[in-house]
Coordinates of C-alpha atoms and ligand atoms in Angstrom, one line a residue:
M1 CA 0.0 0.0 0.0
I2 CA 1.3 3.4 -0.9
V3 CA 0.9 6.0 1.9
Q4 CA 0.6 9.8 1.5
S5 CA 3.2 11.9 3.2
D6 CA 3.9 15.6 3.7
L7 CA 7.4 15.0 5.1
L8 CA 10.0 12.5 3.9
L9 CA 13.4 12.1 5.4
T10 CA 15.9 10.0 3.4
N11 CA 19.5 8.9 3.7
I12 CA 19.3 8.6 7.5
G13 CA 22.5 6.9 8.6
E14 CA 20.9 5.5 11.7
L15 CA 17.2 5.8 12.4
V16 CA 16.8 4.9 16.1
T17 CA 13.2 3.8 16.0
M18 CA 12.7 2.3 19.5
A19 CA 10.0 0.4 17.7
G20 CA 8.9 -2.8 19.4
S21 CA 6.3 -4.0 21.9
P22 CA 4.2 -1.0 23.1
G23 CA 4.6 0.2 26.6
L24 CA 7.3 -0.3 29.2
R25 CA 10.7 -1.7 28.3
R26 CA 12.5 -3.7 30.8
G27 CA 15.2 -6.4 30.9
E28 CA 16.7 -7.1 27.5
A29 CA 14.1 -5.1 25.7
A30 CA 15.4 -2.0 27.5
G31 CA 18.6 -2.4 25.4
E32 CA 17.0 -2.7 22.0
L33 CA 16.9 0.4 19.9
S34 CA 15.6 -1.2 16.7
I35 CA 17.9 0.8 14.5
I36 CA 17.3 1.0 10.7
R37 CA 20.4 1.9 8.7
K38 CA 20.3 3.8 5.4
A39 CA 16.8 4.6 6.5
A40 CA 13.9 6.8 5.4
L41 CA 10.9 8.0 7.4
A42 CA 7.7 9.6 6.2
S43 CA 5.0 11.4 8.2
F44 CA 1.7 13.0 7.4
S45 CA -0.1 15.6 9.5
G46 CA 2.3 15.1 12.3
K47 CA 2.1 11.3 12.5
I48 CA 4.6 8.8 11.2
V49 CA 3.2 6.8 8.3
W50 CA 6.1 4.8 7.1
T51 CA 9.7 3.8 8.0
G52 CA 12.0 1.6 6.0
Q53 CA 15.1 1.7 3.7
T54 CA 15.8 4.8 1.6
R55 CA 15.9 2.7 -1.5
D56 CA 12.2 1.6 -0.9
A57 CA 10.9 5.0 0.0
H58 CA 9.5 6.2 -3.3
D59 CA 7.8 2.9 -3.9
N60 CA 5.9 3.2 -0.6
V61 CA 5.4 6.9 -0.1
E62 CA 3.5 9.4 -2.3
L63 CA 4.4 13.0 -1.5
V64 CA 1.5 15.4 -1.5
D65 CA 1.7 19.0 -2.8
N66 CA 3.9 21.3 -0.7
S67 CA 5.6 18.5 1.1
L68 CA 9.1 18.7 2.4
E69 CA 11.8 16.2 1.5
I70 CA 15.0 16.3 3.6
N71 CA 18.2 14.4 2.8
A72 CA 19.7 13.5 6.2
A73 CA 23.1 12.9 4.7
G74 CA 24.0 9.9 6.8
R75 CA 23.1 11.5 10.1
V76 CA 21.4 9.9 13.2
I77 CA 17.8 10.5 14.0
T78 CA 16.2 9.6 17.3
P79 CA 12.8 10.2 18.9
G80 CA 12.7 13.6 20.7
F81 CA 13.4 13.2 24.4
V82 CA 10.6 12.9 26.9
D83 CA 11.5 14.7 30.1
S84 CA 9.0 13.1 32.4
H85 CA 9.8 15.0 35.6
T86 CA 10.4 18.8 35.8
H87 CA 9.4 21.7 38.1
P88 CA 9.7 24.9 36.0
L89 CA 6.6 26.7 37.3
Y90 CA 8.3 29.1 39.8
A91 CA 9.6 32.6 40.2
G92 CA 12.9 33.9 41.5
T93 CA 16.2 32.0 41.9
R94 CA 17.9 30.1 44.7
Q95 CA 21.4 31.2 44.0
V96 CA 21.9 32.5 47.6
E97 CA 21.1 29.0 48.9
F98 CA 23.3 27.5 46.2
A99 CA 26.1 29.7 47.5
M100 CA 25.3 28.5 51.1
R101 CA 25.6 24.9 50.0
A102 CA 28.9 25.7 48.3
M103 CA 30.1 26.9 51.8
G104 CA 29.0 23.6 53.4
S105 CA 25.3 24.0 54.3
D106 CA 23.1 21.0 53.5
Y107 CA 20.0 21.1 51.3
E108 CA 17.8 19.5 53.9
E109 CA 19.1 21.9 56.6
I110 CA 18.3 24.9 54.5
A111 CA 14.8 23.6 53.8
A112 CA 14.2 22.8 57.6
A113 CA 15.2 26.4 58.4
G114 CA 12.4 27.7 56.1
G115 CA 14.4 28.1 52.9
G116 CA 14.3 25.6 50.0
I117 CA 10.9 25.0 48.4
L118 CA 9.2 27.6 50.7
N119 CA 11.7 30.2 49.6
S120 CA 10.5 29.7 46.0
V121 CA 6.9 29.6 47.2
T122 CA 7.2 33.1 48.6
R123 CA 8.5 34.4 45.3
T124 CA 6.0 32.5 43.2
R125 CA 3.0 33.8 45.2
Q126 CA 4.2 37.4 44.6
A127 CA 5.0 36.9 40.9
S128 CA 2.7 38.0 38.1
S129 CA 1.3 35.5 35.6
D130 CA 3.4 37.2 32.9
D131 CA 6.6 36.6 35.0
L132 CA 5.7 33.0 35.5
E133 CA 5.1 32.6 31.8
D134 CA 8.3 34.3 30.8
N135 CA 10.3 32.0 33.2
L136 CA 8.5 28.9 32.0
L137 CA 9.1 29.8 28.3
K138 CA 12.7 30.5 28.9
H139 CA 13.4 27.1 30.4
L140 CA 11.2 25.2 28.0
T141 CA 13.0 26.8 25.1
T142 CA 16.3 25.6 26.5
M143 CA 14.8 22.2 26.9
L144 CA 13.8 22.2 23.3
L145 CA 17.3 23.3 22.2
Y146 CA 18.6 20.2 24.1
G147 CA 16.2 17.8 22.4
T148 CA 13.2 17.6 24.7
T149 CA 10.0 17.5 22.6
T150 CA 7.6 16.3 25.4
V151 CA 7.8 17.6 28.9
E152 CA 6.0 17.0 32.1
V153 CA 5.5 20.3 34.1
K154 CA 4.7 20.2 37.8
S155 CA 3.2 22.9 39.8
G156 CA 4.1 23.0 43.5
Y157 CA 5.5 26.4 44.3
G158 CA 2.1 28.0 45.1
L159 CA 0.7 25.7 47.7
D160 CA -2.6 27.6 47.8
L161 CA -5.6 27.4 45.5
E162 CA -5.1 30.7 43.7
T163 CA -1.3 30.3 43.0
E164 CA -1.4 26.7 42.1
I165 CA -4.2 27.4 39.6
R166 CA -2.3 30.4 38.2
C167 CA 0.7 28.2 37.7
L168 CA -1.2 25.4 36.0
E169 CA -3.0 27.9 33.8
T170 CA 0.4 29.3 32.7
A171 CA 1.4 25.7 31.6
S172 CA -1.8 25.4 29.7
K173 CA -1.2 28.7 28.0
L174 CA 2.3 27.7 27.0
S175 CA 1.1 24.4 25.6
E176 CA -0.8 26.4 23.0
Y177 CA 2.4 27.9 21.5
W178 CA 5.5 26.0 22.7
P179 CA 6.2 23.6 19.8
G180 CA 6.4 20.4 21.8
T181 CA 3.9 18.7 24.0
I182 CA 3.3 19.6 27.7
T183 CA 1.7 17.5 30.3
R184 CA 0.7 19.0 33.6
T185 CA 1.1 17.5 37.1
F186 CA -0.5 19.0 40.2
L187 CA 2.1 19.0 43.0
G188 CA 0.3 21.0 45.6
A189 CA 1.6 18.4 48.1
H190 CA 5.2 19.6 47.5
E191 CA 5.7 21.1 51.0
I192 CA 3.6 22.1 54.0
P193 CA 2.8 25.9 53.4
P194 CA 3.4 28.3 56.3
E195 CA -0.3 28.7 56.9
Y196 CA -0.4 24.9 57.8
R197 CA 2.9 24.7 59.6
N198 CA 3.0 21.5 61.7
R199 CA -0.5 20.6 60.4
P200 CA 0.2 18.4 57.4
D201 CA -3.0 16.3 57.8
E202 CA -5.1 19.5 57.7
Y203 CA -3.2 20.7 54.6
I204 CA -3.9 17.3 52.9
R205 CA -7.6 17.6 53.8
Y206 CA -7.6 21.1 52.3
L207 CA -6.0 19.8 49.1
I208 CA -8.5 16.9 48.8
D209 CA -11.6 18.9 49.7
Q210 CA -10.9 22.3 48.0
V211 CA -8.1 22.2 45.6
L212 CA -8.2 18.8 43.7
P213 CA -11.9 19.2 42.8
E214 CA -11.2 22.6 41.3
I215 CA -8.2 21.4 39.4
K216 CA -10.3 18.5 38.1
T217 CA -13.3 20.6 37.1
R218 CA -11.1 23.1 35.3
E219 CA -9.1 20.3 33.7
L220 CA -5.8 21.9 34.7
A221 CA -3.8 18.8 35.4
D222 CA -3.4 15.3 34.1
S223 CA -1.8 13.8 37.1
V224 CA -1.1 14.4 40.8
D225 CA 2.2 14.0 42.7
I226 CA 3.3 14.2 46.3
F227 CA 6.7 14.7 48.0
C228 CA 6.9 11.7 50.3
E229 CA 10.0 12.4 52.5
K230 CA 11.1 12.6 56.1
G231 CA 10.0 16.0 57.4
V232 CA 7.5 16.6 54.5
F233 CA 4.7 14.0 53.9
T234 CA 4.8 10.5 55.4
A235 CA 4.1 7.3 53.4
E236 CA 0.7 7.0 55.1
Q237 CA -0.2 10.6 54.3
S238 CA 0.9 10.0 50.7
R239 CA -1.1 6.8 50.4
Y240 CA -4.2 8.6 51.7
Y241 CA -3.8 11.6 49.4
L242 CA -2.9 9.7 46.2
Q243 CA -5.7 7.3 46.7
A244 CA -8.1 10.2 46.9
A245 CA -6.6 11.7 43.7
K246 CA -6.8 8.4 41.9
T247 CA -10.5 8.1 42.9
M248 CA -11.1 11.5 41.3
G249 CA -9.6 10.2 38.1
F250 CA -6.1 11.6 38.1
G251 CA -3.0 9.7 37.1
I252 CA -0.7 9.4 40.1
K253 CA 3.0 9.9 40.6
M254 CA 5.2 10.1 43.6
H255 CA 8.5 11.7 44.8
A256 CA 9.7 8.6 46.7
D257 CA 12.7 7.7 48.8
E258 CA 14.8 10.6 47.7
F259 CA 16.9 11.4 50.8
H260 CA 15.6 8.7 53.2
D261 CA 14.0 5.3 52.7
T262 CA 10.4 6.0 53.9
D263 CA 8.9 3.0 52.0
G264 CA 7.5 5.5 49.4
A265 CA 8.2 3.2 46.4
S266 CA 6.1 0.5 48.1
V267 CA 3.1 2.8 48.4
A268 CA 3.5 4.0 44.8
V269 CA 3.4 0.3 43.6
D270 CA 0.5 -0.6 45.8
L271 CA -1.5 2.3 44.3
G272 CA -0.6 1.5 40.7
A273 CA 1.2 4.9 40.3
M274 CA 2.5 5.7 36.9
S275 CA 6.0 6.3 38.4
A276 CA 8.0 6.5 41.6
D277 CA 10.6 9.2 41.2
H278 CA 14.1 9.9 42.6
L279 CA 14.7 6.6 44.6
L280 CA 18.2 7.5 45.7
S281 CA 17.5 5.7 49.0
I282 CA 15.2 2.9 47.8
S283 CA 15.5 -0.3 49.8
D284 CA 16.6 -3.6 48.2
R285 CA 13.1 -5.0 49.1
N286 CA 11.4 -2.2 47.2
I287 CA 13.7 -2.6 44.2
E288 CA 12.3 -6.1 43.9
K289 CA 8.8 -4.8 44.4
I290 CA 8.9 -2.1 41.8
A291 CA 10.6 -4.4 39.4
K292 CA 7.6 -6.7 39.5
S293 CA 5.2 -3.9 38.9
D294 CA 4.2 -1.6 36.0
T295 CA 5.2 1.5 38.0
V296 CA 8.1 3.2 36.2
A297 CA 11.2 3.8 38.3
T298 CA 12.1 7.4 37.3
L299 CA 15.7 8.3 38.1
L300 CA 16.9 11.9 38.3
P301 CA 20.7 11.7 38.3
G302 CA 21.2 15.4 37.8
T303 CA 19.7 16.0 41.3
A304 CA 22.2 13.6 42.9
L305 CA 25.0 15.4 41.0
F306 CA 23.7 18.9 42.0
L307 CA 23.3 18.0 45.6
G308 CA 26.5 15.9 45.9
K309 CA 24.5 12.8 47.0
P310 CA 25.1 9.2 45.9
F311 CA 23.6 8.4 42.5
P312 CA 20.4 6.3 42.3
P313 CA 20.9 2.6 41.9
G314 CA 20.2 2.3 38.2
R315 CA 22.0 -0.9 37.5
K316 CA 20.3 -2.7 40.4
L317 CA 16.9 -1.6 39.2
L318 CA 17.7 -2.6 35.6
D319 CA 19.0 -5.9 36.7
A320 CA 16.0 -6.6 38.9
G321 CA 13.8 -6.0 35.8
A322 CA 12.3 -2.6 36.6
A323 CA 11.1 -0.3 33.8
V324 CA 13.4 2.7 34.3
A325 CA 13.1 6.2 33.0
I326 CA 15.4 9.2 33.4
A327 CA 14.5 12.8 33.6
T328 CA 16.0 16.2 34.5
D329 CA 14.0 17.1 37.7
F330 CA 14.7 20.7 36.5
N331 CA 13.9 23.0 39.4
P332 CA 15.4 26.0 41.1
G333 CA 16.7 24.2 44.2
S334 CA 18.0 20.7 43.7
C335 CA 18.8 20.5 39.9
F336 CA 19.1 23.6 37.8
C337 CA 19.7 21.8 34.6
E338 CA 17.4 21.4 31.5
S339 CA 19.7 19.0 29.6
M340 CA 18.5 15.5 28.8
P341 CA 21.8 14.7 27.1
M342 CA 23.5 15.5 30.5
M343 CA 21.1 13.0 32.2
I344 CA 21.9 10.4 29.6
N345 CA 25.6 10.9 30.2
L346 CA 25.1 10.7 34.0
A347 CA 23.0 7.6 33.7
V348 CA 25.8 5.9 31.8
C349 CA 28.8 7.2 33.7
Q350 CA 27.3 7.2 37.2
C351 CA 24.3 4.8 37.4
G352 CA 25.5 1.8 35.4
F353 CA 23.2 2.1 32.3
T354 CA 24.4 1.0 28.9
I355 CA 24.0 3.8 26.3
E356 CA 21.1 1.9 24.8
E357 CA 19.3 1.6 28.2
A358 CA 19.8 5.3 28.8
V359 CA 18.3 6.2 25.4
T360 CA 15.3 3.9 26.2
A361 CA 14.9 5.6 29.6
A362 CA 14.9 9.0 28.0
T363 CA 12.3 8.2 25.3
V364 CA 9.9 5.2 25.4
N365 CA 10.0 4.7 29.2
G366 CA 9.7 8.4 29.8
A367 CA 6.6 8.4 27.6
A368 CA 5.2 5.4 29.4
A369 CA 5.7 7.2 32.8
L370 CA 3.4 9.9 31.4
G371 CA 0.8 7.6 30.1
M372 CA 1.9 8.6 26.5
G373 CA 3.5 5.3 25.5
D374 CA 1.1 4.8 22.7
Y375 CA 2.1 7.8 20.7
K376 CA 5.4 9.3 22.1
G377 CA 8.9 8.1 22.5
A378 CA 9.3 5.9 19.4
L379 CA 9.5 6.4 15.6
A380 CA 7.1 3.9 14.1
P381 CA 3.9 4.2 12.0
G382 CA 1.1 5.7 14.2
M383 CA 3.5 7.6 16.5
D384 CA 3.9 11.4 16.7
A385 CA 6.6 12.7 14.4
D386 CA 8.8 14.3 17.1
M387 CA 12.4 13.7 16.4
I388 CA 16.0 14.9 16.7
L389 CA 18.3 15.3 13.7
W390 CA 21.7 14.8 15.2
D391 CA 25.0 16.1 13.9
L392 CA 26.3 12.6 14.5
D393 CA 26.8 9.5 12.4
D394 CA 26.8 7.1 15.4
Y395 CA 24.0 7.3 18.1
R396 CA 26.5 6.6 20.9
G397 CA 27.8 10.1 20.5
I398 CA 24.6 11.3 22.3
A399 CA 25.8 9.9 25.6
Y400 CA 29.5 10.4 24.8
H401 CA 29.3 14.2 24.5
M402 CA 28.7 15.2 28.1
A403 CA 25.8 17.6 28.6
I404 CA 26.2 19.2 25.1
P405 CA 23.7 18.2 22.4
D406 CA 25.1 17.7 18.9
I407 CA 21.8 18.6 17.5
E408 CA 21.4 19.8 14.0
D409 CA 17.6 20.4 14.0
L410 CA 14.3 19.1 15.5
I411 CA 11.1 18.0 14.0
V412 CA 8.0 18.4 16.2
A413 CA 4.6 17.2 15.1
G414 CA 6.1 16.8 11.6
Q415 CA 7.3 20.4 11.4
L416 CA 11.0 21.5 11.3
V417 CA 11.8 23.7 14.3
S418 CA 15.0 25.2 12.7
S419 CA 13.9 28.8 13.3
I420 CA 14.7 28.6 17.0
F421 CA 18.3 27.5 16.2
E422 CA 19.0 30.6 14.0
Ligands
NIG501 O1 12.3 17.0 43.1 N1 12.1 16.8 46.0 C1 11.3 17.7 45.9 N2 11.2 18.6 45.0 C2 12.2 19.0 44.1 C3 13.1 20.1 44.7 C4 12.4 21.3 44.7 C5 13.2 22.5 45.2 O2 14.3 22.4 45.9 O3 12.8 23.6 44.8 C6 13.0 17.8 43.7 O4 14.2 17.6 43.9
FE502 FE1 11.2 16.5 41.6

């Protein structure tokens, strides 16, 4: 059958398709990139319609009027990165705290003294919606330049109904004009706000009774997350809250076992969460538990690097058979970095991933962690035409070049994004 196309890429040196069984990749499947060499790819109206060998392209693809044909000249093409965990909805910076850490203060000590997340909350509550939008756009533009075409954006620096809604509305507004795809997560349970100091149960009640229903009615978020951590929310509070969110129809995610093992990953698995994220301190028992589940283990190696903490146990999770994703955790306090190529390099150099496992974690498994595994993260017929044209002839260069993306151009929803690189 001949398919119609409005975008045809030919002479692709390596087309990293990630095609294969839909959904989570674990075990040996996590190392399979399904590369087509001397490849071609056709898309139509933003969806991939055909992949194969360049020599077969014109027998299978009919170009419609005003279509674009690109000779990739032997270069590598991969799916665009899926950054499945970021916190870019905030105002102000935390450079002063960064300087304090450089002088020996600890991240958790700064937070316990009223800094940290609460510092950003004060600034975010005072910020105008225009300022929030400018900041979000700035960081999402950088993400795009570094190859991220799908991003999860969390709220969580408002911690009251008005500011949380304003932040999520800002994300919704950007999704209308930022070229990639944005998915929104409500993280009202990121910290206990000053008004509820020492009353976390009452804050959770407020979120469940007053905030979540409003977010749901206004369709402002796709999923709900909580920071389960010593000194923030306990595993039991997290279970109660996420169960309520799930009952309301939200997807659920969890910041789990970041600094201390609080059994968070276990709760995430019990509730069927889409992902349990961070896991620097996950117990061996919970590594086995998450490995047997469909909850994605999302690792954020940039945070460990930025905070000078031990890296997450990537190899152990992979060997146990967990479906593992990697993401930036971009945020003003614990990881001020938008670069997915940096996370890929850290996953390989510090967390025991092979290059192939790291690419899987940054594409298909990231998409699965966002419930987008059916249409993001792979380059096969039916999937969204979001891809990176690399200035590389060997995909291994993606991990090899630390932090810096050798990106020539991007295609998002079947459209070249070159204008932003000029
Ligand atoms: O994922 N762990 C909780 N939240 C963020 C940090 C946020 C901040 O410091 O502003 C994280 O690391
Ligand atoms: Fe985070």
